[in-house]
Amino acid sequence: MRAGHWVRRNLFSTPFNSALTLLILYGLYLALPPLINWAIINADWIGASREDCTSGGACWVFIGMRLNQFLYGFYPAEEQWRVNLGFSLLALLLVPLTIKGFRHKRPLALALVLGYPAIAYLLFHGGVPGLPLVQTHQWGGLMLTLVLAVVGIVLALPFGVLLALGRRSKMPIIRAGCITYIEIWRGVPLITVLFMASVMLPLFFPGEVTVDKLLRAMIGIVLFQSAYMAEVVRGGLQAIPKGQYEAAEALGLGYWRSMRLVILPQALRLVIPGIVNTFIALFKDTTLVLIIGLFDLLGIIQQAFTDPNWLGYAVEGYVFAALVYWIFCFGMSRYSQTLEQELNRGTSR
Amino acid sequence: MKPQPAADKTSSRQLPTWLGWLSRSGQRPSHWLNWRDPQVRALVFQALFVVGVGALLADIVANTLANMESRGISTGFGFLSSEAGFGILQTLIPYSETSSFGRTFVVGLLNTLLVSVLGIALATLLGFVIGIARLSTNWLLARLASVYIEVFRNIPLLLQIFFWYFAVLQALPSPRDSLSLGEAVFLNLRGLYLPRPLPEAGFDWVMAALALGILASIALRVWSRRRQARTGQLFPLLPAALGLIVGLPTLVFVLAGAPLGWELPVLRGFNFRGGITMIPELAALLLALSIYTAAFIAEIVRAGIQSVDGGQTEAAEALGLRHGQILRLIVIPQALRVIIPPLTSQYLNLLKNSSLATAIGYPDLVNVFAGTTLNQTGQAVEVIAMTMAVYLTISLLISLFMNWYNARSALNAR
């Protein structure tokens, strides 16, 4: 009896464990059936208004009716193909990067960091022949969340690399400058950075320059995130054996060439899991922009159930939002764990 | 042998010594104009860096001053002494609408510290329990712990705060139909009401006994350490300390005739009066902060315990140590070395994340100062700078303390 053996070993090994198992089973018996009843069995799935929610369970009709807004914000319906195209392009660029054994990762990564943002901006914002202008205050929902997260990571990465190099530089003034920058941004909450970006940034620019609200939030996020990124990259730089630096020097490579050709490729490879983790943190942190009045996914859901037509469906809204964020974050954390294992396999003999 | 070229010493372009500190190798650059000399390049780069950053900052300052003048915003910290004119939901020190903005700042700061301290305590407790549960031999318990971790870690904190505040606490009954526990603790949508302890005459003796107990326990610890170092004998410190810290005050409390009364919350009109009130904003924030942070602490604790080599436990068993002793003397001290640095970052994160309070209106520093005060005075630069400086100072102080503690308990490798 294999199963019996397993149960005895893992659930009833000692009297204490047996009691614990029974207690947990009782707790699950109390909690799970009502939950499943509410979320699935008694839930309303089809309909067009709150009158269709009659069975007492969750009202998923609300999510269904508002789904378009949750995904695109107030982006005009006839232009939404642009958003779809933009993110499909991103996925298309990202997929080969995650495939093991794909040869041309470096040019692809460069295209992603340098070329993609410009194309995406033109697509989403428009204002060029053939693409009508869609102003940033119409952006919202999951689309805005993704835009903020992708812009945050793509811009924070190069700044983070520079800051990390500066922090490990032998030049004392540059080192002190980078350390100060990193410690200041890491020591304050993102909210205060966003407040700063939204109320102080306009004061920093010459009077006639107006900075878009979304752009201000992005600047705040990038300033903040690059400090975290710098620390991740520093970890990678520290992990490179001294011999590598010396070997690069012995080949006659100058500082920038030895960094570009020898050190950074190895260091960045080492910290990919750390970068993914920073990205997860950033992805969750994008929700804070709702405090300065941008409608990201959470913001637009929050707004949806204060609509008099849908008052009282807060739980459904939060469950849906939680599910979306959870799928993204859990997926990425699993990916970073696989990467970590793969990298370990490569380096351990 | 050829004589050393004396150019360096006699050159009219000889450079001052302090430049050596600024150049990369610590050596003095040999020649001003030699671009190939790495030291010269280091000096030039740094000069450019200083000029660049300085120009940027100067430009920002000039723009800011010009903008503030054109918008009629006053500068300076004079606003701190003028009347605030707004009320605050919860204050730890006396405060009224006639108090100054300076006092508002202190009230907000104290509220931030209150929620951070409570949150850190709760999150640490919950995190350790779940981290240990994750390693349990009971499959069900271990699974449940990892489900907890994966669920709460991967959902944005702000969403969790909103969930507790808008979805759970708003669904509680009205004060009239409060959930109650023995007519002393009440929970309703206005908050959580607890009885307030009222010390009577003679309670001072209990506090004195508590202080004495703590002091005696510290002395006992020092003595038992010395004795162990001298003779190798272990002293049952934990039961002795418990007796001193809990037993002694309890004894005095009983002997003094239980000099402690309780002020119970009572329903009067539409709400409860008396007792200690925990406003729903604080409750929601505390719940979300500790549940979220506990998920991260649990993983840190798990990694810490797993980092202790199994051979250590076996060796301790071979020495004849009992299970509890192994845990207390061998495993936990070694695990703590791995646990403490990341635990510090989690404490700092919790402190910084407490600023999300502003989203549900808990009157923390960001809410009452960077929010209301800024709106009323318009002095963005001063207000934001003060707010950031507070967090920065607390963060740096906590890291300093934890680094000190970490260095003290770190492994002394030979």
PDB file of C-alpha atoms in Angstrom, chain A residues 52-181:
ATOM      1  CA  ASP A  52     -29.011  39.763 -13.811  1.00  0.00           C
ATOM      2  CA  CYS A  53     -27.154  39.100 -10.540  1.00  0.00           C
ATOM      3  CA  THR A  54     -29.821  37.322  -8.541  1.00  0.00           C
ATOM      4  CA  SER A  55     -28.399  34.064  -7.234  1.00  0.00           C
ATOM      5  CA  GLY A  56     -26.542  35.506  -4.256  1.00  0.00           C
ATOM      6  CA  GLY A  57     -23.059  34.445  -5.308  1.00  0.00           C
ATOM      7  CA  ALA A  58     -20.372  36.432  -7.074  1.00  0.00           C
ATOM      8  CA  CYS A  59     -21.530  38.748  -9.832  1.00  0.00           C
ATOM      9  CA  TRP A  60     -19.043  38.125 -12.629  1.00  0.00           C
ATOM     10  CA  VAL A  61     -21.384  39.946 -14.998  1.00  0.00           C
ATOM     11  CA  PHE A  62     -19.852  43.149 -13.632  1.00  0.00           C
ATOM     12  CA  ILE A  63     -16.365  42.069 -14.710  1.00  0.00           C
ATOM     13  CA  GLY A  64     -17.623  40.917 -18.102  1.00  0.00           C
ATOM     14  CA  MET A  65     -19.389  44.200 -18.805  1.00  0.00           C
ATOM     15  CA  ARG A  66     -16.409  46.309 -17.778  1.00  0.00           C
ATOM     16  CA  LEU A  67     -13.667  44.079 -19.154  1.00  0.00           C
ATOM     17  CA  ASN A  68     -12.910  46.316 -22.108  1.00  0.00           C
ATOM     18  CA  GLN A  69     -12.392  49.295 -19.811  1.00  0.00           C
ATOM     19  CA  PHE A  70     -10.259  47.229 -17.406  1.00  0.00           C
ATOM     20  CA  LEU A  71      -7.977  46.307 -20.295  1.00  0.00           C
ATOM     21  CA  TYR A  72      -7.770  49.566 -22.254  1.00  0.00           C
ATOM     22  CA  GLY A  73      -8.978  52.357 -19.958  1.00  0.00           C
ATOM     23  CA  PHE A  74     -10.617  55.085 -22.042  1.00  0.00           C
ATOM     24  CA  TYR A  75      -8.670  54.216 -25.181  1.00  0.00           C
ATOM     25  CA  PRO A  76     -11.063  54.726 -28.139  1.00  0.00           C
ATOM     26  CA  ALA A  77     -12.586  51.406 -29.175  1.00  0.00           C
ATOM     27  CA  GLU A  78     -11.701  51.778 -32.876  1.00  0.00           C
ATOM     28  CA  GLU A  79      -8.039  52.367 -32.001  1.00  0.00           C
ATOM     29  CA  GLN A  80      -7.608  49.452 -29.579  1.00  0.00           C
ATOM     30  CA  TRP A  81      -6.027  47.295 -32.278  1.00  0.00           C
ATOM     31  CA  ARG A  82      -2.956  49.503 -31.844  1.00  0.00           C
ATOM     32  CA  VAL A  83      -2.606  48.464 -28.230  1.00  0.00           C
ATOM     33  CA  ASN A  84      -3.054  44.814 -29.156  1.00  0.00           C
ATOM     34  CA  LEU A  85      -0.495  45.102 -31.930  1.00  0.00           C
ATOM     35  CA  GLY A  86       1.984  46.864 -29.631  1.00  0.00           C
ATOM     36  CA  PHE A  87       1.842  44.227 -26.941  1.00  0.00           C
ATOM     37  CA  SER A  88       1.825  41.359 -29.456  1.00  0.00           C
ATOM     38  CA  LEU A  89       5.023  42.807 -30.876  1.00  0.00           C
ATOM     39  CA  LEU A  90       6.493  42.904 -27.384  1.00  0.00           C
ATOM     40  CA  ALA A  91       5.535  39.284 -26.766  1.00  0.00           C
ATOM     41  CA  LEU A  92       6.984  38.332 -30.148  1.00  0.00           C
ATOM     42  CA  LEU A  93      10.297  39.955 -29.199  1.00  0.00           C
ATOM     43  CA  LEU A  94      10.302  38.479 -25.699  1.00  0.00           C
ATOM     44  CA  VAL A  95       9.527  34.865 -26.552  1.00  0.00           C
ATOM     45  CA  PRO A  96      12.805  34.082 -28.386  1.00  0.00           C
ATOM     46  CA  LEU A  97      14.715  35.587 -25.449  1.00  0.00           C
ATOM     47  CA  THR A  98      13.271  32.980 -23.119  1.00  0.00           C
ATOM     48  CA  ILE A  99      13.982  30.065 -25.472  1.00  0.00           C
ATOM     49  CA  LYS A 100      17.108  28.191 -24.610  1.00  0.00           C
ATOM     50  CA  GLY A 101      19.588  27.851 -27.432  1.00  0.00           C
ATOM     51  CA  PHE A 102      18.275  30.759 -29.487  1.00  0.00           C
ATOM     52  CA  ARG A 103      21.368  32.246 -31.105  1.00  0.00           C
ATOM     53  CA  HIS A 104      20.726  35.921 -31.678  1.00  0.00           C
ATOM     54  CA  LYS A 105      19.725  36.983 -28.172  1.00  0.00           C
ATOM     55  CA  ARG A 106      21.988  40.006 -27.934  1.00  0.00           C
ATOM     56  CA  PRO A 107      20.825  41.931 -31.035  1.00  0.00           C
ATOM     57  CA  LEU A 108      17.262  41.057 -30.102  1.00  0.00           C
ATOM     58  CA  ALA A 109      17.701  42.385 -26.558  1.00  0.00           C
ATOM     59  CA  LEU A 110      19.229  45.568 -27.968  1.00  0.00           C
ATOM     60  CA  ALA A 111      16.299  45.974 -30.360  1.00  0.00           C
ATOM     61  CA  LEU A 112      13.948  45.503 -27.429  1.00  0.00           C
ATOM     62  CA  VAL A 113      15.654  48.104 -25.265  1.00  0.00           C
ATOM     63  CA  LEU A 114      16.491  50.694 -27.924  1.00  0.00           C
ATOM     64  CA  GLY A 115      14.044  50.252 -30.794  1.00  0.00           C
ATOM     65  CA  TYR A 116      10.846  48.926 -29.281  1.00  0.00           C
ATOM     66  CA  PRO A 117       9.991  51.862 -26.972  1.00  0.00           C
ATOM     67  CA  ALA A 118      10.012  54.316 -29.876  1.00  0.00           C
ATOM     68  CA  ILE A 119       7.793  52.096 -32.024  1.00  0.00           C
ATOM     69  CA  ALA A 120       5.432  51.450 -29.112  1.00  0.00           C
ATOM     70  CA  TYR A 121       5.199  55.160 -28.357  1.00  0.00           C
ATOM     71  CA  LEU A 122       4.306  55.982 -31.955  1.00  0.00           C
ATOM     72  CA  LEU A 123       1.731  53.191 -32.004  1.00  0.00           C
ATOM     73  CA  PHE A 124       0.033  54.060 -28.713  1.00  0.00           C
ATOM     74  CA  HIS A 125       0.267  57.830 -28.862  1.00  0.00           C
ATOM     75  CA  GLY A 126      -0.161  58.277 -32.585  1.00  0.00           C
ATOM     76  CA  GLY A 127      -0.208  61.775 -34.022  1.00  0.00           C
ATOM     77  CA  VAL A 128       1.592  60.622 -37.167  1.00  0.00           C
ATOM     78  CA  PRO A 129      -0.055  60.178 -40.570  1.00  0.00           C
ATOM     79  CA  GLY A 130      -2.542  57.311 -40.474  1.00  0.00           C
ATOM     80  CA  LEU A 131      -2.653  57.083 -36.704  1.00  0.00           C
ATOM     81  CA  PRO A 132      -4.963  59.537 -34.947  1.00  0.00           C
ATOM     82  CA  LEU A 133      -3.688  61.075 -31.723  1.00  0.00           C
ATOM     83  CA  VAL A 134      -4.705  59.290 -28.502  1.00  0.00           C
ATOM     84  CA  GLN A 135      -3.745  61.456 -25.546  1.00  0.00           C
ATOM     85  CA  THR A 136      -2.205  59.865 -22.507  1.00  0.00           C
ATOM     86  CA  HIS A 137      -5.098  60.726 -20.202  1.00  0.00           C
ATOM     87  CA  GLN A 138      -7.157  58.271 -22.253  1.00  0.00           C
ATOM     88  CA  TRP A 139      -4.703  55.471 -21.483  1.00  0.00           C
ATOM     89  CA  GLY A 140      -5.681  53.245 -18.614  1.00  0.00           C
ATOM     90  CA  GLY A 141      -6.340  49.815 -17.215  1.00  0.00           C
ATOM     91  CA  LEU A 142      -4.038  46.885 -17.744  1.00  0.00           C
ATOM     92  CA  MET A 143      -2.554  48.639 -20.762  1.00  0.00           C
ATOM     93  CA  LEU A 144      -1.316  51.529 -18.603  1.00  0.00           C
ATOM     94  CA  THR A 145      -0.017  49.133 -15.960  1.00  0.00           C
ATOM     95  CA  LEU A 146       2.020  47.314 -18.604  1.00  0.00           C
ATOM     96  CA  VAL A 147       3.261  50.533 -20.206  1.00  0.00           C
ATOM     97  CA  LEU A 148       4.483  51.835 -16.838  1.00  0.00           C
ATOM     98  CA  ALA A 149       6.131  48.546 -15.927  1.00  0.00           C
ATOM     99  CA  VAL A 150       7.862  48.070 -19.288  1.00  0.00           C
ATOM    100  CA  VAL A 151       9.052  51.677 -19.522  1.00  0.00           C
ATOM    101  CA  GLY A 152      10.222  51.478 -15.908  1.00  0.00           C
ATOM    102  CA  ILE A 153      12.330  48.409 -16.450  1.00  0.00           C
ATOM    103  CA  VAL A 154      13.664  49.277 -19.916  1.00  0.00           C
ATOM    104  CA  LEU A 155      14.883  52.720 -18.823  1.00  0.00           C
ATOM    105  CA  ALA A 156      15.958  51.733 -15.324  1.00  0.00           C
ATOM    106  CA  LEU A 157      18.254  49.010 -16.620  1.00  0.00           C
ATOM    107  CA  PRO A 158      20.803  51.202 -18.452  1.00  0.00           C
ATOM    108  CA  PHE A 159      20.755  53.829 -15.675  1.00  0.00           C
ATOM    109  CA  GLY A 160      21.148  51.061 -13.119  1.00  0.00           C
ATOM    110  CA  VAL A 161      24.163  49.640 -14.967  1.00  0.00           C
ATOM    111  CA  LEU A 162      25.813  53.063 -15.093  1.00  0.00           C
ATOM    112  CA  LEU A 163      25.128  53.672 -11.400  1.00  0.00           C
ATOM    113  CA  ALA A 164      26.480  50.263 -10.443  1.00  0.00           C
ATOM    114  CA  LEU A 165      29.648  50.870 -12.449  1.00  0.00           C
ATOM    115  CA  GLY A 166      29.942  54.287 -10.803  1.00  0.00           C
ATOM    116  CA  ARG A 167      29.506  52.802  -7.356  1.00  0.00           C
ATOM    117  CA  ARG A 168      32.385  50.397  -7.986  1.00  0.00           C
ATOM    118  CA  SER A 169      34.550  53.012  -9.661  1.00  0.00           C
ATOM    119  CA  LYS A 170      37.933  53.890  -8.207  1.00  0.00           C
ATOM    120  CA  MET A 171      37.208  57.587  -8.680  1.00  0.00           C
ATOM    121  CA  PRO A 172      36.067  58.862  -5.274  1.00  0.00           C
ATOM    122  CA  ILE A 173      33.860  61.728  -6.410  1.00  0.00           C
ATOM    123  CA  ILE A 174      31.966  59.634  -8.917  1.00  0.00           C
ATOM    124  CA  ARG A 175      31.655  56.813  -6.404  1.00  0.00           C
ATOM    125  CA  ALA A 176      30.329  59.169  -3.717  1.00  0.00           C
ATOM    126  CA  GLY A 177      27.854  60.676  -6.174  1.00  0.00           C
ATOM    127  CA  CYS A 178      26.477  57.263  -7.153  1.00  0.00           C
ATOM    128  CA  ILE A 179      26.284  56.011  -3.564  1.00  0.00           C
ATOM    129  CA  THR A 180      24.385  59.133  -2.523  1.00  0.00           C
ATOM    130  CA  TYR A 181      21.938  58.743  -5.395  1.00  0.00           C
TER     131      TYR A 181
END
